[in-house]
Amino acid sequence: MNRSEFIIVTAAVLFVAFLLGWFASWIIHRVTRVTQSEMGELDTMAQALHEAEETRDQAITYMQQREAELSNQLSQTEAELQATMDGLRDARQEAEELRVYIEQNREST
């Protein structure tokens, strides 16, 4: 094989490699191309996702407001309970003092 034949064979091999690469690129492009119907479906899915996110955000806001209301109610109820317990404690102490006072008066008379 002389120099000219080697150059021609190398050129042919490189040309065939180029053609195979171009063909593979064309096949990949055809397979991965997004069709118009798929774009419509993607738009529909994006709209549904957006609406779901808005609904989620509204639900989170509602839950935070409700949690704040319930926390406020709980703190008010706890304050009322504490006041009631203090009143009951005072009433028991007063009742005990009256009982002692009455017993002392009975013993005196």
PDB file of N, CA and C in Angstrom:
ATOM      1  N   MET A   1       0.861  -1.167   0.000  1.00  0.00           N
ATOM      2  CA  MET A   1       0.000   0.000   0.000  1.00  0.00           C
ATOM      3  C   MET A   1       0.909   1.232   0.000  1.00  0.00           C
ATOM      4  N   ASN A   2       0.720   2.014  -1.025  1.00  0.00           N
ATOM      5  CA  ASN A   2       1.556   3.213  -1.110  1.00  0.00           C
ATOM      6  C   ASN A   2       0.873   4.380  -0.399  1.00  0.00           C
ATOM      7  N   ARG A   3       1.503   5.505  -0.471  1.00  0.00           N
ATOM      8  CA  ARG A   3       1.045   6.666   0.284  1.00  0.00           C
ATOM      9  C   ARG A   3      -0.320   7.159  -0.209  1.00  0.00           C
ATOM     10  N   SER A   4      -0.578   7.194  -1.463  1.00  0.00           N
ATOM     11  CA  SER A   4      -1.854   7.668  -2.029  1.00  0.00           C
ATOM     12  C   SER A   4      -3.008   6.757  -1.608  1.00  0.00           C
ATOM     13  N   GLU A   5      -2.783   5.446  -1.691  1.00  0.00           N
ATOM     14  CA  GLU A   5      -3.830   4.502  -1.281  1.00  0.00           C
ATOM     15  C   GLU A   5      -4.137   4.656   0.214  1.00  0.00           C
ATOM     16  N   PHE A   6      -3.120   4.857   1.011  1.00  0.00           N
ATOM     17  CA  PHE A   6      -3.313   5.032   2.461  1.00  0.00           C
ATOM     18  C   PHE A   6      -4.139   6.294   2.741  1.00  0.00           C
ATOM     19  N   ILE A   7      -3.873   7.360   2.030  1.00  0.00           N
ATOM     20  CA  ILE A   7      -4.622   8.611   2.211  1.00  0.00           C
ATOM     21  C   ILE A   7      -6.075   8.416   1.795  1.00  0.00           C
ATOM     22  N   ILE A   8      -6.316   7.727   0.700  1.00  0.00           N
ATOM     23  CA  ILE A   8      -7.685   7.490   0.221  1.00  0.00           C
ATOM     24  C   ILE A   8      -8.442   6.608   1.204  1.00  0.00           C
ATOM     25  N   VAL A   9      -7.832   5.550   1.702  1.00  0.00           N
ATOM     26  CA  VAL A   9      -8.484   4.656   2.671  1.00  0.00           C
ATOM     27  C   VAL A   9      -8.770   5.417   3.964  1.00  0.00           C
ATOM     28  N   THR A  10      -7.823   6.216   4.422  1.00  0.00           N
ATOM     29  CA  THR A  10      -8.032   6.996   5.652  1.00  0.00           C
ATOM     30  C   THR A  10      -9.154   7.992   5.453  1.00  0.00           C
ATOM     31  N   ALA A  11      -9.221   8.649   4.313  1.00  0.00           N
ATOM     32  CA  ALA A  11     -10.286   9.602   4.022  1.00  0.00           C
ATOM     33  C   ALA A  11     -11.634   8.897   3.982  1.00  0.00           C
ATOM     34  N   ALA A  12     -11.672   7.717   3.369  1.00  0.00           N
ATOM     35  CA  ALA A  12     -12.921   6.952   3.297  1.00  0.00           C
ATOM     36  C   ALA A  12     -13.381   6.542   4.690  1.00  0.00           C
ATOM     37  N   VAL A  13     -12.460   6.092   5.527  1.00  0.00           N
ATOM     38  CA  VAL A  13     -12.808   5.689   6.898  1.00  0.00           C
ATOM     39  C   VAL A  13     -13.328   6.888   7.682  1.00  0.00           C
ATOM     40  N   LEU A  14     -12.658   8.015   7.538  1.00  0.00           N
ATOM     41  CA  LEU A  14     -13.104   9.219   8.246  1.00  0.00           C
ATOM     42  C   LEU A  14     -14.474   9.681   7.746  1.00  0.00           C
ATOM     43  N   PHE A  15     -14.723   9.571   6.426  1.00  0.00           N
ATOM     44  CA  PHE A  15     -16.010   9.955   5.871  1.00  0.00           C
ATOM     45  C   PHE A  15     -17.120   9.038   6.386  1.00  0.00           C
ATOM     46  N   VAL A  16     -16.847   7.735   6.431  1.00  0.00           N
ATOM     47  CA  VAL A  16     -17.823   6.785   6.962  1.00  0.00           C
ATOM     48  C   VAL A  16     -18.088   7.074   8.440  1.00  0.00           C
ATOM     49  N   ALA A  17     -17.067   7.382   9.204  1.00  0.00           N
ATOM     50  CA  ALA A  17     -17.236   7.722  10.622  1.00  0.00           C
ATOM     51  C   ALA A  17     -18.081   8.985  10.767  1.00  0.00           C
ATOM     52  N   PHE A  18     -17.826   9.975   9.877  1.00  0.00           N
ATOM     53  CA  PHE A  18     -18.625  11.196   9.898  1.00  0.00           C
ATOM     54  C   PHE A  18     -20.088  10.883   9.613  1.00  0.00           C
ATOM     55  N   LEU A  19     -20.336  10.061   8.594  1.00  0.00           N
ATOM     56  CA  LEU A  19     -21.709   9.704   8.238  1.00  0.00           C
ATOM     57  C   LEU A  19     -22.407   8.956   9.385  1.00  0.00           C
ATOM     58  N   LEU A  20     -21.707   8.036  10.023  1.00  0.00           N
ATOM     59  CA  LEU A  20     -22.291   7.301  11.157  1.00  0.00           C
ATOM     60  C   LEU A  20     -22.613   8.250  12.323  1.00  0.00           C
ATOM     61  N   GLY A  21     -21.726   9.199  12.582  1.00  0.00           N
ATOM     62  CA  GLY A  21     -21.966  10.168  13.657  1.00  0.00           C
ATOM     63  C   GLY A  21     -23.152  11.058  13.346  1.00  0.00           C
ATOM     64  N   TRP A  22     -23.228  11.513  12.089  1.00  0.00           N
ATOM     65  CA  TRP A  22     -24.337  12.360  11.689  1.00  0.00           C
ATOM     66  C   TRP A  22     -25.656  11.595  11.768  1.00  0.00           C
ATOM     67  N   PHE A  23     -25.658  10.335  11.306  1.00  0.00           N
ATOM     68  CA  PHE A  23     -26.858   9.505  11.354  1.00  0.00           C
ATOM     69  C   PHE A  23     -27.293   9.259  12.801  1.00  0.00           C
ATOM     70  N   ALA A  24     -26.347   8.973  13.687  1.00  0.00           N
ATOM     71  CA  ALA A  24     -26.677   8.754  15.102  1.00  0.00           C
ATOM     72  C   ALA A  24     -27.248  10.028  15.714  1.00  0.00           C
ATOM     73  N   SER A  25     -26.678  11.172  15.370  1.00  0.00           N
ATOM     74  CA  SER A  25     -27.189  12.452  15.873  1.00  0.00           C
ATOM     75  C   SER A  25     -28.609  12.693  15.377  1.00  0.00           C
ATOM     76  N   TRP A  26     -28.869  12.397  14.094  1.00  0.00           N
ATOM     77  CA  TRP A  26     -30.199  12.574  13.535  1.00  0.00           C
ATOM     78  C   TRP A  26     -31.218  11.662  14.218  1.00  0.00           C
ATOM     79  N   ILE A  27     -30.838  10.423  14.463  1.00  0.00           N
ATOM     80  CA  ILE A  27     -31.729   9.465  15.143  1.00  0.00           C
ATOM     81  C   ILE A  27     -32.042   9.957  16.565  1.00  0.00           C
ATOM     82  N   ILE A  28     -31.044  10.381  17.307  1.00  0.00           N
ATOM     83  CA  ILE A  28     -31.256  10.859  18.677  1.00  0.00           C
ATOM     84  C   ILE A  28     -32.153  12.092  18.671  1.00  0.00           C
ATOM     85  N   HIS A  29     -31.949  12.987  17.728  1.00  0.00           N
ATOM     86  CA  HIS A  29     -32.777  14.178  17.619  1.00  0.00           C
ATOM     87  C   HIS A  29     -34.233  13.806  17.337  1.00  0.00           C
ATOM     88  N   ARG A  30     -34.462  12.851  16.463  1.00  0.00           N
ATOM     89  CA  ARG A  30     -35.829  12.420  16.132  1.00  0.00           C
ATOM     90  C   ARG A  30     -36.503  11.748  17.324  1.00  0.00           C
ATOM     91  N   VAL A  31     -35.753  10.984  18.071  1.00  0.00           N
ATOM     92  CA  VAL A  31     -36.329  10.250  19.201  1.00  0.00           C
ATOM     93  C   VAL A  31     -36.652  11.196  20.364  1.00  0.00           C
ATOM     94  N   THR A  32     -35.786  12.145  20.621  1.00  0.00           N
ATOM     95  CA  THR A  32     -35.961  13.005  21.787  1.00  0.00           C
ATOM     96  C   THR A  32     -36.753  14.270  21.482  1.00  0.00           C
ATOM     97  N   ARG A  33     -37.198  14.481  20.271  1.00  0.00           N
ATOM     98  CA  ARG A  33     -37.942  15.684  19.919  1.00  0.00           C
ATOM     99  C   ARG A  33     -39.307  15.663  20.593  1.00  0.00           C
ATOM    100  N   VAL A  34     -39.716  16.813  21.138  1.00  0.00           N
ATOM    101  CA  VAL A  34     -40.998  16.934  21.819  1.00  0.00           C
ATOM    102  C   VAL A  34     -42.049  17.348  20.796  1.00  0.00           C
ATOM    103  N   THR A  35     -43.157  16.593  20.756  1.00  0.00           N
ATOM    104  CA  THR A  35     -44.212  16.890  19.791  1.00  0.00           C
ATOM    105  C   THR A  35     -45.144  17.962  20.348  1.00  0.00           C
ATOM    106  N   GLN A  36     -46.001  18.491  19.490  1.00  0.00           N
ATOM    107  CA  GLN A  36     -46.928  19.555  19.888  1.00  0.00           C
ATOM    108  C   GLN A  36     -47.928  19.045  20.921  1.00  0.00           C
ATOM    109  N   SER A  37     -48.403  17.807  20.772  1.00  0.00           N
ATOM    110  CA  SER A  37     -49.352  17.258  21.747  1.00  0.00           C
ATOM    111  C   SER A  37     -48.690  17.094  23.115  1.00  0.00           C
ATOM    112  N   GLU A  38     -47.427  16.721  23.117  1.00  0.00           N
ATOM    113  CA  GLU A  38     -46.712  16.614  24.388  1.00  0.00           C
ATOM    114  C   GLU A  38     -46.542  17.981  25.033  1.00  0.00           C
ATOM    115  N   MET A  39     -46.334  19.023  24.219  1.00  0.00           N
ATOM    116  CA  MET A  39     -46.225  20.378  24.760  1.00  0.00           C
ATOM    117  C   MET A  39     -47.538  20.815  25.393  1.00  0.00           C
ATOM    118  N   GLY A  40     -48.658  20.483  24.747  1.00  0.00           N
ATOM    119  CA  GLY A  40     -49.970  20.798  25.322  1.00  0.00           C
ATOM    120  C   GLY A  40     -50.178  20.087  26.641  1.00  0.00           C
ATOM    121  N   GLU A  41     -49.764  18.839  26.693  1.00  0.00           N
ATOM    122  CA  GLU A  41     -49.885  18.060  27.929  1.00  0.00           C
ATOM    123  C   GLU A  41     -48.993  18.643  29.028  1.00  0.00           C
ATOM    124  N   LEU A  42     -47.793  19.072  28.650  1.00  0.00           N
ATOM    125  CA  LEU A  42     -46.901  19.703  29.628  1.00  0.00           C
ATOM    126  C   LEU A  42     -47.490  21.011  30.147  1.00  0.00           C
ATOM    127  N   ASP A  43     -48.114  21.790  29.259  1.00  0.00           N
ATOM    128  CA  ASP A  43     -48.757  23.033  29.691  1.00  0.00           C
ATOM    129  C   ASP A  43     -49.898  22.750  30.662  1.00  0.00           C
ATOM    130  N   THR A  44     -50.682  21.730  30.366  1.00  0.00           N
ATOM    131  CA  THR A  44     -51.791  21.354  31.250  1.00  0.00           C
ATOM    132  C   THR A  44     -51.268  20.914  32.617  1.00  0.00           C
ATOM    133  N   MET A  45     -50.210  20.121  32.594  1.00  0.00           N
ATOM    134  CA  MET A  45     -49.623  19.666  33.858  1.00  0.00           C
ATOM    135  C   MET A  45     -49.041  20.837  34.644  1.00  0.00           C
ATOM    136  N   ALA A  46     -48.425  21.788  33.956  1.00  0.00           N
ATOM    137  CA  ALA A  46     -47.855  22.956  34.630  1.00  0.00           C
ATOM    138  C   ALA A  46     -48.961  23.793  35.260  1.00  0.00           C
ATOM    139  N   GLN A  47     -50.080  23.957  34.561  1.00  0.00           N
ATOM    140  CA  GLN A  47     -51.213  24.711  35.111  1.00  0.00           C
ATOM    141  C   GLN A  47     -51.787  24.005  36.329  1.00  0.00           C
ATOM    142  N   ALA A  48     -51.935  22.692  36.242  1.00  0.00           N
ATOM    143  CA  ALA A  48     -52.459  21.921  37.377  1.00  0.00           C
ATOM    144  C   ALA A  48     -51.515  22.012  38.574  1.00  0.00           C
ATOM    145  N   LEU A  49     -50.221  21.966  38.316  1.00  0.00           N
ATOM    146  CA  LEU A  49     -49.236  22.095  39.391  1.00  0.00           C
ATOM    147  C   LEU A  49     -49.319  23.470  40.036  1.00  0.00           C
ATOM    148  N   HIS A  50     -49.471  24.498  39.215  1.00  0.00           N
ATOM    149  CA  HIS A  50     -49.579  25.867  39.739  1.00  0.00           C
ATOM    150  C   HIS A  50     -50.819  25.999  40.625  1.00  0.00           C
ATOM    151  N   GLU A  51     -51.941  25.460  40.178  1.00  0.00           N
ATOM    152  CA  GLU A  51     -53.170  25.517  40.981  1.00  0.00           C
ATOM    153  C   GLU A  51     -53.019  24.727  42.279  1.00  0.00           C
ATOM    154  N   ALA A  52     -52.355  23.586  42.206  1.00  0.00           N
ATOM    155  CA  ALA A  52     -52.136  22.790  43.416  1.00  0.00           C
ATOM    156  C   ALA A  52     -51.245  23.535  44.406  1.00  0.00           C
ATOM    157  N   GLU A  53     -50.231  24.222  43.906  1.00  0.00           N
ATOM    158  CA  GLU A  53     -49.361  25.000  44.792  1.00  0.00           C
ATOM    159  C   GLU A  53     -50.125  26.144  45.444  1.00  0.00           C
ATOM    160  N   GLU A  54     -51.006  26.815  44.686  1.00  0.00           N
ATOM    161  CA  GLU A  54     -51.819  27.878  45.265  1.00  0.00           C
ATOM    162  C   GLU A  54     -52.746  27.330  46.343  1.00  0.00           C
ATOM    163  N   THR A  55     -53.354  26.201  46.071  1.00  0.00           N
ATOM    164  CA  THR A  55     -54.241  25.574  47.052  1.00  0.00           C
ATOM    165  C   THR A  55     -53.461  25.193  48.303  1.00  0.00           C
ATOM    166  N   ARG A  56     -52.261  24.660  48.116  1.00  0.00           N
ATOM    167  CA  ARG A  56     -51.415  24.306  49.258  1.00  0.00           C
ATOM    168  C   ARG A  56     -51.065  25.531  50.083  1.00  0.00           C
ATOM    169  N   ASP A  57     -50.709  26.621  49.397  1.00  0.00           N
ATOM    170  CA  ASP A  57     -50.366  27.854  50.108  1.00  0.00           C
ATOM    171  C   ASP A  57     -51.559  28.387  50.888  1.00  0.00           C
ATOM    172  N   GLN A  58     -52.750  28.315  50.295  1.00  0.00           N
ATOM    173  CA  GLN A  58     -53.955  28.757  51.006  1.00  0.00           C
ATOM    174  C   GLN A  58     -54.220  27.868  52.217  1.00  0.00           C
ATOM    175  N   ALA A  59     -54.030  26.568  52.053  1.00  0.00           N
ATOM    176  CA  ALA A  59     -54.245  25.643  53.176  1.00  0.00           C
ATOM    177  C   ALA A  59     -53.242  25.912  54.294  1.00  0.00           C
ATOM    178  N   ILE A  60     -51.997  26.186  53.943  1.00  0.00           N
ATOM    179  CA  ILE A  60     -50.978  26.479  54.953  1.00  0.00           C
ATOM    180  C   ILE A  60     -51.332  27.755  55.699  1.00  0.00           C
ATOM    181  N   THR A  61     -51.771  28.778  54.965  1.00  0.00           N
ATOM    182  CA  THR A  61     -52.164  30.038  55.591  1.00  0.00           C
ATOM    183  C   THR A  61     -53.339  29.818  56.538  1.00  0.00           C
ATOM    184  N   TYR A  62     -54.338  29.057  56.080  1.00  0.00           N
ATOM    185  CA  TYR A  62     -55.495  28.767  56.928  1.00  0.00           C
ATOM    186  C   TYR A  62     -55.075  28.017  58.185  1.00  0.00           C
ATOM    187  N   MET A  63     -54.215  27.023  58.016  1.00  0.00           N
ATOM    188  CA  MET A  63     -53.777  26.236  59.173  1.00  0.00           C
ATOM    189  C   MET A  63     -52.993  27.095  60.161  1.00  0.00           C
ATOM    190  N   GLN A  64     -52.175  28.012  59.666  1.00  0.00           N
ATOM    191  CA  GLN A  64     -51.427  28.893  60.564  1.00  0.00           C
ATOM    192  C   GLN A  64     -52.361  29.821  61.322  1.00  0.00           C
ATOM    193  N   GLN A  65     -53.384  30.354  60.635  1.00  0.00           N
ATOM    194  CA  GLN A  65     -54.360  31.203  61.312  1.00  0.00           C
ATOM    195  C   GLN A  65     -55.133  30.411  62.357  1.00  0.00           C
ATOM    196  N   ARG A  66     -55.543  29.229  61.982  1.00  0.00           N
ATOM    197  CA  ARG A  66     -56.314  28.380  62.914  1.00  0.00           C
ATOM    198  C   ARG A  66     -55.461  27.997  64.115  1.00  0.00           C
ATOM    199  N   GLU A  67     -54.190  27.692  63.873  1.00  0.00           N
ATOM    200  CA  GLU A  67     -53.285  27.348  64.973  1.00  0.00           C
ATOM    201  C   GLU A  67     -53.115  28.534  65.915  1.00  0.00           C
ATOM    202  N   ALA A  68     -53.010  29.738  65.361  1.00  0.00           N
ATOM    203  CA  ALA A  68     -52.883  30.932  66.197  1.00  0.00           C
ATOM    204  C   ALA A  68     -54.140  31.140  67.033  1.00  0.00           C
ATOM    205  N   GLU A  69     -55.315  30.946  66.411  1.00  0.00           N
ATOM    206  CA  GLU A  69     -56.575  31.076  67.152  1.00  0.00           C
ATOM    207  C   GLU A  69     -56.658  30.054  68.280  1.00  0.00           C
ATOM    208  N   LEU A  70     -56.308  28.811  67.963  1.00  0.00           N
ATOM    209  CA  LEU A  70     -56.386  27.758  68.975  1.00  0.00           C
ATOM    210  C   LEU A  70     -55.363  27.981  70.089  1.00  0.00           C
ATOM    211  N   SER A  71     -54.191  28.465  69.742  1.00  0.00           N
ATOM    212  CA  SER A  71     -53.186  28.772  70.768  1.00  0.00           C
ATOM    213  C   SER A  71     -53.679  29.885  71.673  1.00  0.00           C
ATOM    214  N   ASN A  72     -54.321  30.887  71.086  1.00  0.00           N
ATOM    215  CA  ASN A  72     -54.885  31.975  71.871  1.00  0.00           C
ATOM    216  C   ASN A  72     -55.980  31.457  72.793  1.00  0.00           C
ATOM    217  N   GLN A  73     -56.871  30.628  72.273  1.00  0.00           N
ATOM    218  CA  GLN A  73     -57.933  30.039  73.096  1.00  0.00           C
ATOM    219  C   GLN A  73     -57.344  29.211  74.220  1.00  0.00           C
ATOM    220  N   LEU A  74     -56.319  28.444  73.914  1.00  0.00           N
ATOM    221  CA  LEU A  74     -55.694  27.600  74.928  1.00  0.00           C
ATOM    222  C   LEU A  74     -55.086  28.447  76.035  1.00  0.00           C
ATOM    223  N   SER A  75     -54.390  29.511  75.666  1.00  0.00           N
ATOM    224  CA  SER A  75     -53.777  30.355  76.695  1.00  0.00           C
ATOM    225  C   SER A  75     -54.847  31.041  77.536  1.00  0.00           C
ATOM    226  N   GLN A  76     -55.953  31.451  76.909  1.00  0.00           N
ATOM    227  CA  GLN A  76     -57.053  32.045  77.675  1.00  0.00           C
ATOM    228  C   GLN A  76     -57.669  31.026  78.619  1.00  0.00           C
ATOM    229  N   THR A  77     -57.864  29.813  78.129  1.00  0.00           N
ATOM    230  CA  THR A  77     -58.450  28.761  78.960  1.00  0.00           C
ATOM    231  C   THR A  77     -57.521  28.418  80.114  1.00  0.00           C
ATOM    232  N   GLU A  78     -56.227  28.365  79.843  1.00  0.00           N
ATOM    233  CA  GLU A  78     -55.274  28.078  80.916  1.00  0.00           C
ATOM    234  C   GLU A  78     -55.277  29.193  81.960  1.00  0.00           C
ATOM    235  N   ALA A  79     -55.388  30.448  81.504  1.00  0.00           N
ATOM    236  CA  ALA A  79     -55.446  31.571  82.446  1.00  0.00           C
ATOM    237  C   ALA A  79     -56.711  31.492  83.296  1.00  0.00           C
ATOM    238  N   GLU A  80     -57.841  31.152  82.648  1.00  0.00           N
ATOM    239  CA  GLU A  80     -59.098  30.998  83.396  1.00  0.00           C
ATOM    240  C   GLU A  80     -58.998  29.851  84.388  1.00  0.00           C
ATOM    241  N   LEU A  81     -58.388  28.760  83.976  1.00  0.00           N
ATOM    242  CA  LEU A  81     -58.216  27.615  84.868  1.00  0.00           C
ATOM    243  C   LEU A  81     -57.361  27.999  86.068  1.00  0.00           C
ATOM    244  N   GLN A  82     -56.282  28.721  85.807  1.00  0.00           N
ATOM    245  CA  GLN A  82     -55.407  29.143  86.906  1.00  0.00           C
ATOM    246  C   GLN A  82     -56.157  30.058  87.864  1.00  0.00           C
ATOM    247  N   ALA A  83     -56.957  30.983  87.323  1.00  0.00           N
ATOM    248  CA  ALA A  83     -57.744  31.876  88.182  1.00  0.00           C
ATOM    249  C   ALA A  83     -58.767  31.081  88.989  1.00  0.00           C
ATOM    250  N   THR A  84     -59.393  30.119  88.361  1.00  0.00           N
ATOM    251  CA  THR A  84     -60.365  29.272  89.061  1.00  0.00           C
ATOM    252  C   THR A  84     -59.687  28.465  90.154  1.00  0.00           C
ATOM    253  N   MET A  85     -58.516  27.910  89.850  1.00  0.00           N
ATOM    254  CA  MET A  85     -57.784  27.129  90.859  1.00  0.00           C
ATOM    255  C   MET A  85     -57.368  28.021  92.028  1.00  0.00           C
ATOM    256  N   ASP A  86     -56.930  29.243  91.728  1.00  0.00           N
ATOM    257  CA  ASP A  86     -56.572  30.176  92.799  1.00  0.00           C
ATOM    258  C   ASP A  86     -57.793  30.509  93.649  1.00  0.00           C
ATOM    259  N   GLY A  87     -58.934  30.752  92.991  1.00  0.00           N
ATOM    260  CA  GLY A  87     -60.176  31.034  93.732  1.00  0.00           C
ATOM    261  C   GLY A  87     -60.590  29.857  94.586  1.00  0.00           C
ATOM    262  N   LEU A  88     -60.479  28.649  94.048  1.00  0.00           N
ATOM    263  CA  LEU A  88     -60.832  27.448  94.809  1.00  0.00           C
ATOM    264  C   LEU A  88     -59.896  27.276  95.997  1.00  0.00           C
ATOM    265  N   ARG A  89     -58.611  27.510  95.786  1.00  0.00           N
ATOM    266  CA  ARG A  89     -57.639  27.413  96.875  1.00  0.00           C
ATOM    267  C   ARG A  89     -57.976  28.425  97.972  1.00  0.00           C
ATOM    268  N   ASP A  90     -58.295  29.662  97.574  1.00  0.00           N
ATOM    269  CA  ASP A  90     -58.667  30.684  98.555  1.00  0.00           C
ATOM    270  C   ASP A  90     -59.947  30.304  99.290  1.00  0.00           C
ATOM    271  N   ALA A  91     -60.927  29.756  98.551  1.00  0.00           N
ATOM    272  CA  ALA A  91     -62.183  29.353  99.178  1.00  0.00           C
ATOM    273  C   ALA A  91     -61.952  28.218 100.162  1.00  0.00           C
ATOM    274  N   ARG A  92     -61.124  27.253  99.817  1.00  0.00           N
ATOM    275  CA  ARG A  92     -60.820  26.150 100.739  1.00  0.00           C
ATOM    276  C   ARG A  92     -60.110  26.668 101.990  1.00  0.00           C
ATOM    277  N   GLN A  93     -59.183  27.584 101.774  1.00  0.00           N
ATOM    278  CA  GLN A  93     -58.454  28.141 102.917  1.00  0.00           C
ATOM    279  C   GLN A  93     -59.412  28.919 103.816  1.00  0.00           C
ATOM    280  N   GLU A  94     -60.318  29.688 103.209  1.00  0.00           N
ATOM    281  CA  GLU A  94     -61.295  30.439 103.999  1.00  0.00           C
ATOM    282  C   GLU A  94     -62.239  29.495 104.718  1.00  0.00           C
ATOM    283  N   ALA A  95     -62.669  28.420 104.025  1.00  0.00           N
ATOM    284  CA  ALA A  95     -63.551  27.441 104.667  1.00  0.00           C
ATOM    285  C   ALA A  95     -62.837  26.787 105.840  1.00  0.00           C
ATOM    286  N   GLU A  96     -61.573  26.465 105.694  1.00  0.00           N
ATOM    287  CA  GLU A  96     -60.808  25.861 106.792  1.00  0.00           C
ATOM    288  C   GLU A  96     -60.674  26.848 107.944  1.00  0.00           C
ATOM    289  N   GLU A  97     -60.420  28.101 107.642  1.00  0.00           N
ATOM    290  CA  GLU A  97     -60.316  29.107 108.707  1.00  0.00           C
ATOM    291  C   GLU A  97     -61.636  29.263 109.435  1.00  0.00           C
ATOM    292  N   LEU A  98     -62.752  29.243 108.681  1.00  0.00           N
ATOM    293  CA  LEU A  98     -64.074  29.339 109.317  1.00  0.00           C
ATOM    294  C   LEU A  98     -64.354  28.114 110.173  1.00  0.00           C
ATOM    295  N   ARG A  99     -63.971  26.957 109.693  1.00  0.00           N
ATOM    296  CA  ARG A  99     -64.175  25.723 110.458  1.00  0.00           C
ATOM    297  C   ARG A  99     -63.398  25.801 111.780  1.00  0.00           C
ATOM    298  N   VAL A 100     -62.150  26.244 111.699  1.00  0.00           N
ATOM    299  CA  VAL A 100     -61.336  26.376 112.911  1.00  0.00           C
ATOM    300  C   VAL A 100     -61.967  27.408 113.844  1.00  0.00           C
ATOM    301  N   TYR A 101     -62.434  28.524 113.289  1.00  0.00           N
ATOM    302  CA  TYR A 101     -63.051  29.576 114.101  1.00  0.00           C
ATOM    303  C   TYR A 101     -64.305  29.050 114.792  1.00  0.00           C
ATOM    304  N   ILE A 102     -65.135  28.296 114.036  1.00  0.00           N
ATOM    305  CA  ILE A 102     -66.370  27.752 114.618  1.00  0.00           C
ATOM    306  C   ILE A 102     -66.045  26.749 115.706  1.00  0.00           C
ATOM    307  N   GLU A 103     -65.072  25.888 115.484  1.00  0.00           N
ATOM    308  CA  GLU A 103     -64.696  24.904 116.505  1.00  0.00           C
ATOM    309  C   GLU A 103     -64.165  25.595 117.756  1.00  0.00           C
ATOM    310  N   GLN A 104     -63.400  26.662 117.581  1.00  0.00           N
ATOM    311  CA  GLN A 104     -62.896  27.385 118.744  1.00  0.00           C
ATOM    312  C   GLN A 104     -64.034  28.047 119.513  1.00  0.00           C
ATOM    313  N   ASN A 105     -65.035  28.571 118.800  1.00  0.00           N
ATOM    314  CA  ASN A 105     -66.181  29.191 119.462  1.00  0.00           C
ATOM    315  C   ASN A 105     -67.017  28.137 120.178  1.00  0.00           C
ATOM    316  N   ARG A 106     -67.166  26.976 119.664  1.00  0.00           N
ATOM    317  CA  ARG A 106     -67.917  25.904 120.312  1.00  0.00           C
ATOM    318  C   ARG A 106     -67.212  25.469 121.615  1.00  0.00           C
ATOM    319  N   GLU A 107     -65.910  25.372 121.542  1.00  0.00           N
ATOM    320  CA  GLU A 107     -65.161  24.943 122.713  1.00  0.00           C
ATOM    321  C   GLU A 107     -65.216  26.031 123.785  1.00  0.00           C
ATOM    322  N   SER A 108     -65.274  27.276 123.376  1.00  0.00           N
ATOM    323  CA  SER A 108     -65.294  28.391 124.326  1.00  0.00           C
ATOM    324  C   SER A 108     -66.632  28.470 125.031  1.00  0.00           C
ATOM    325  N   THR A 109     -67.678  28.134 124.370  1.00  0.00           N
ATOM    326  CA  THR A 109     -68.984  28.287 125.004  1.00  0.00           C
ATOM    327  C   THR A 109     -69.418  27.089 125.762  1.00  0.00           C
TER     328      THR A 109
END
